[in-house]
Short mmCIF file of C-alpha atoms in Angstrom, two decimals:
data_model
loop_
_atom_site.label_atom_id
_atom_site.label_comp_id
_atom_site.label_asym_id
_atom_site.label_seq_id
_atom_site.Cartn_x
_atom_site.Cartn_y
_atom_site.Cartn_z
CA MET R 1 -25.42 9.36 9.21
CA SER R 2 -24.54 12.72 10.82
CA ASP R 3 -21.16 14.42 10.73
CA ALA R 4 -20.87 13.94 14.49
CA MET R 5 -21.26 10.18 14.11
CA ASP R 6 -18.69 10.14 11.32
CA LEU R 7 -16.16 12.00 13.50
CA SER R 8 -16.76 9.73 16.46
CA GLN R 9 -15.99 6.68 14.33
CA ALA R 10 -12.89 8.14 12.70
CA PRO R 11 -10.33 6.76 15.22
CA PHE R 12 -11.80 3.27 14.91
CA VAL R 13 -11.82 3.43 11.11
CA ASN R 14 -8.24 4.69 11.06
CA GLN R 15 -7.16 1.79 13.27
CA ILE R 16 -8.75 -0.67 10.85
CA LEU R 17 -7.10 0.99 7.86
CA ASP R 18 -3.69 1.02 9.56
CA ARG R 19 -3.99 -2.64 10.48
CA ALA R 20 -5.11 -3.62 6.98
CA ARG R 21 -2.27 -1.65 5.41
CA ASN R 22 0.32 -3.14 7.75
CA GLU R 23 -0.89 -6.69 7.19
CA LEU R 24 -1.11 -6.20 3.43
CA LEU R 25 2.43 -4.85 3.18
CA GLY R 26 3.86 -7.07 5.90
CA ARG R 27 4.91 -4.24 8.19
CA SER R 28 6.92 -5.19 11.26
CA TYR R 29 8.10 -2.44 13.59
CA ASP R 30 9.50 0.32 11.34
CA THR R 31 10.03 -1.79 8.20
CA PHE R 32 7.95 -3.61 5.61
CA ASN R 33 8.32 -7.15 4.30
CA ILE R 34 10.39 -6.89 1.13
CA ASP R 35 8.63 -9.83 -0.51
CA HIS R 36 5.30 -8.07 -0.04
CA LEU R 37 6.65 -4.88 -1.59
CA ILE R 38 8.25 -6.39 -4.71
CA PRO R 39 4.98 -6.71 -6.69
CA PHE R 40 3.95 -3.21 -5.57
CA ALA R 41 7.24 -1.85 -6.89
CA ALA R 42 6.66 -3.61 -10.22
CA SER R 43 3.17 -2.15 -10.48
CA LEU R 44 4.42 1.35 -9.65
CA ASP R 45 7.10 1.01 -12.31
CA THR R 46 4.45 -0.11 -14.80
CA ALA R 47 2.15 2.76 -13.84
CA ALA R 48 4.92 5.28 -14.45
CA TYR R 49 5.66 3.70 -17.83
CA VAL R 50 1.98 3.74 -18.81
CA ALA R 51 1.68 7.39 -17.79
CA ASP R 52 4.54 8.25 -20.13
CA HIS R 53 3.77 5.93 -23.06
CA ALA R 54 0.19 4.65 -22.98
CA ALA R 55 -1.91 7.14 -21.02
CA ASP R 56 -4.47 7.47 -23.83
CA ALA R 57 -4.62 3.79 -24.76
CA ALA R 58 -7.93 1.97 -24.44
CA ARG R 59 -8.58 -0.04 -21.29
CA PHE R 60 -10.13 -3.52 -21.43
CA ALA R 61 -11.80 -5.52 -18.68
CA SER R 62 -10.16 -8.83 -19.59
CA ASN R 63 -7.55 -10.44 -21.81
CA HIS R 64 -10.35 -11.98 -23.89
CA ASP R 65 -11.84 -8.55 -24.58
CA LEU R 66 -8.41 -7.28 -25.64
CA LEU R 67 -7.90 -10.28 -27.94
CA ARG R 68 -11.23 -9.74 -29.66
CA ALA R 69 -10.51 -6.04 -30.14
CA GLY R 70 -7.12 -6.90 -31.60
CA LEU R 71 -8.62 -9.36 -34.05
CA ASP R 72 -11.14 -6.74 -35.15
CA CYS R 73 -8.23 -4.46 -36.06
CA ALA R 74 -6.06 -7.10 -37.73
CA PRO R 75 -5.62 -7.37 -41.52
CA ARG R 76 -8.11 -9.80 -43.05
CA ASP R 77 -5.40 -11.76 -44.82
CA GLY R 78 -2.37 -13.15 -43.04
CA LEU R 79 -1.42 -15.65 -40.37
CA VAL R 80 -3.14 -15.68 -36.98
CA LEU R 81 -0.85 -17.32 -34.43
CA GLU R 82 -0.80 -17.94 -30.69
CA PHE R 83 2.36 -18.86 -28.83
CA GLY R 84 1.59 -20.49 -25.50
CA VAL R 85 -1.67 -22.43 -25.67
CA ALA R 86 -1.82 -24.11 -22.24
CA SER R 87 -5.48 -24.89 -21.46
CA GLY R 88 -6.61 -23.48 -24.81
CA SER R 89 -8.86 -20.81 -23.31
CA THR R 90 -7.46 -17.90 -25.31
CA LEU R 91 -6.96 -19.99 -28.45
CA ARG R 92 -10.67 -20.81 -28.36
CA THR R 93 -11.49 -17.12 -28.03
CA ILE R 94 -9.28 -16.32 -31.01
CA ALA R 95 -10.63 -19.15 -33.17
CA ASN R 96 -14.27 -18.46 -32.36
CA HIS R 97 -13.88 -14.76 -33.13
CA TRP R 98 -11.71 -15.04 -36.24
CA LYS R 99 -13.56 -17.96 -37.91
CA GLN R 100 -10.69 -18.53 -40.37
CA PRO R 101 -7.76 -20.91 -39.67
CA VAL R 102 -5.62 -20.11 -36.62
CA PHE R 103 -2.58 -21.89 -35.20
CA GLY R 104 -1.51 -22.46 -31.61
CA PHE R 105 2.09 -23.31 -30.68
CA ASP R 106 3.04 -25.06 -27.45
CA SER R 107 5.34 -27.85 -26.29
CA PHE R 108 2.82 -28.77 -23.57
CA GLU R 109 5.87 -29.63 -21.46
CA GLY R 110 5.69 -26.39 -19.50
CA LEU R 111 8.20 -23.57 -19.28
CA PRO R 112 11.59 -24.50 -20.80
CA GLU R 113 13.36 -22.56 -18.02
CA GLN R 114 12.47 -20.62 -14.88
CA TRP R 115 10.51 -17.49 -15.67
CA ARG R 116 10.63 -15.83 -12.22
CA PRO R 117 10.42 -17.00 -8.59
CA GLY R 118 7.49 -19.36 -8.22
CA PHE R 119 7.44 -20.22 -11.93
CA PRO R 120 10.09 -22.95 -12.44
CA ALA R 121 10.92 -24.90 -15.58
CA GLY R 122 8.12 -27.36 -16.32
CA MET R 123 5.37 -25.20 -14.87
CA PHE R 124 2.18 -25.13 -16.98
CA ALA R 125 2.84 -28.60 -18.42
CA GLN R 126 -0.42 -30.24 -19.44
CA ASN R 127 -2.12 -32.30 -22.11
CA PRO R 128 -3.09 -30.60 -25.37
CA PRO R 129 -6.64 -29.19 -25.13
CA ASP R 130 -9.58 -29.69 -27.42
CA THR R 131 -9.85 -26.83 -29.89
CA PRO R 132 -12.40 -25.50 -32.40
CA ALA R 133 -12.30 -26.98 -35.89
CA ASN R 134 -10.49 -23.96 -37.35
CA ALA R 135 -7.68 -24.10 -34.76
CA SER R 136 -4.63 -26.29 -35.34
CA LEU R 137 -2.04 -27.12 -32.69
CA VAL R 138 1.67 -27.06 -33.54
CA ARG R 139 3.38 -29.08 -30.83
CA GLY R 140 7.02 -28.62 -29.86
CA TRP R 141 9.54 -26.06 -28.64
CA PHE R 142 9.29 -22.89 -30.68
CA ASP R 143 12.86 -23.00 -31.98
CA GLN R 144 12.16 -26.46 -33.42
CA SER R 145 8.53 -26.23 -34.55
CA LEU R 146 8.36 -22.68 -35.90
CA PRO R 147 11.03 -22.91 -38.65
CA THR R 148 9.28 -25.92 -40.19
CA PHE R 149 5.90 -24.21 -39.94
CA ALA R 150 7.25 -21.04 -41.53
CA GLN R 151 8.57 -22.98 -44.52
CA THR R 152 5.15 -24.44 -45.29
CA HIS R 153 2.98 -21.43 -44.39
CA PRO R 154 3.92 -18.35 -46.43
CA GLY R 155 2.47 -14.90 -45.93
CA ASP R 156 2.67 -12.02 -43.50
CA VAL R 157 1.54 -12.16 -39.89
CA ALA R 158 -1.84 -10.54 -39.29
CA PHE R 159 -2.15 -11.27 -35.57
CA LEU R 160 0.18 -12.59 -32.88
CA HIS R 161 -0.80 -13.60 -29.37
CA ILE R 162 2.41 -13.97 -27.38
CA ASP R 163 1.72 -15.84 -24.16
CA CYS R 164 5.07 -17.52 -23.59
CA ASP R 165 6.26 -15.48 -20.60
CA LEU R 166 9.98 -15.82 -21.25
CA TYR R 167 12.40 -13.50 -23.01
CA SER R 168 14.10 -16.42 -24.78
CA SER R 169 10.88 -17.84 -26.21
CA THR R 170 9.62 -14.42 -27.31
CA ARG R 171 12.95 -13.60 -28.93
CA THR R 172 12.74 -16.83 -30.95
CA ILE R 173 9.36 -15.77 -32.33
CA PHE R 174 10.67 -12.40 -33.49
CA GLU R 175 13.87 -13.88 -34.91
CA ILE R 176 11.92 -16.31 -37.12
CA LEU R 177 8.83 -14.25 -37.97
CA GLY R 178 10.12 -10.70 -37.64
CA HIS R 179 10.41 -10.14 -41.40
CA ARG R 180 6.72 -11.07 -41.75
CA ILE R 181 5.54 -8.54 -39.19
CA LYS R 182 4.37 -5.56 -41.21
CA PRO R 183 2.54 -2.27 -40.62
CA GLY R 184 -0.93 -3.24 -39.45
CA THR R 185 0.13 -6.43 -37.68
CA ILE R 186 -1.50 -6.73 -34.26
CA ILE R 187 0.47 -8.18 -31.35
CA VAL R 188 -1.15 -8.96 -28.01
CA PHE R 189 1.23 -9.81 -25.17
CA ASP R 190 -0.06 -11.75 -22.19
CA GLU R 191 2.82 -10.88 -19.85
CA TYR R 192 3.99 -7.50 -21.11
CA TRP R 193 4.27 -5.64 -17.76
CA ASN R 194 2.96 -5.30 -14.20
CA TYR R 195 4.91 -8.13 -12.55
CA PRO R 196 8.40 -8.35 -11.00
CA GLY R 197 10.98 -8.50 -13.77
CA TRP R 198 8.61 -7.45 -16.56
CA ARG R 199 11.24 -5.36 -18.34
CA THR R 200 13.40 -8.46 -18.93
CA HIS R 201 10.99 -10.79 -20.76
CA GLU R 202 8.30 -10.22 -23.43
CA PHE R 203 8.78 -6.45 -23.14
CA LYS R 204 12.54 -6.72 -23.71
CA ALA R 205 12.27 -9.09 -26.68
CA PHE R 206 9.72 -6.83 -28.35
CA HIS R 207 11.82 -3.70 -27.97
CA GLU R 208 14.87 -5.51 -29.29
CA PHE R 209 12.79 -6.48 -32.35
CA LEU R 210 11.76 -2.85 -32.81
CA ALA R 211 15.41 -1.77 -32.70
CA TRP R 212 16.71 -4.15 -35.37
CA SER R 213 13.62 -4.10 -37.60
CA LYS R 214 13.30 -0.30 -37.52
CA ARG R 215 9.58 -0.75 -36.89
CA SER R 216 7.44 1.36 -34.60
CA TYR R 217 4.12 0.80 -32.86
CA SER R 218 1.17 2.36 -31.12
CA PHE R 219 -0.81 0.91 -28.24
CA LEU R 220 -4.09 -0.79 -29.07
CA GLY R 221 -4.92 -1.04 -25.38
CA PHE R 222 -4.24 -2.98 -22.21
CA VAL R 223 -5.83 -4.65 -19.18
CA PRO R 224 -5.06 -2.30 -16.25
CA SER R 225 -5.68 -4.94 -13.58
CA HIS R 226 -3.32 -7.51 -15.09
CA GLN R 227 -0.34 -7.92 -17.45
CA GLN R 228 -1.79 -7.86 -20.99
CA ALA R 229 -1.08 -5.18 -23.60
CA GLY R 230 -1.81 -4.97 -27.32
CA VAL R 231 0.05 -3.02 -29.99
CA ILE R 232 -0.36 -2.11 -33.65
CA ILE R 233 2.79 -2.14 -35.77
CA ILE R 234 3.16 1.05 -37.82
#
């Protein structure tokens, strides 16, 4: 295609781009639809945070790729735990990759409280899934099931997959297991950032844990198109 043809089509292309942009952002007259902009604002906030704190971290195409990479880096001895099983998709990935016993915690009654608009209490309720032979389900609310489990399963935590969305649920995990999280422990968060309110849930609970435990971390990597991030405790 010649330059002349490109120039002749420019006004038409610009009209299409303007229309697409306006429809995407909900523009009306000289303003934009706030509800359309909220997720963009959350992503921009995340991008700024990543630029400051995780610019050199590895990028992964999917949460399953990140989980497998985290397991490859985890200590060979220690507990491998998932919090928030739902359909069992990620628990199966963990169990199939790790081979040794793994444990998945879930009430299967859905979220205990609203997470954010559109995600009310009870969302994600479902029947327990089938799991590989080396995966055991621990059913119940974390504050009730985890203390009993901890009493009968000694040892440090090698790998945590935190997929419970909420600040309160994530805080419970760190309150009960925090003293077992040691240098080398891998933690993969499923909803760490990149959504409206991300600084007030899994992210917040983790940074509170860092403050009281005096631990530090480095980024293992993250999924740039979604909300997952993995860290190594140091």
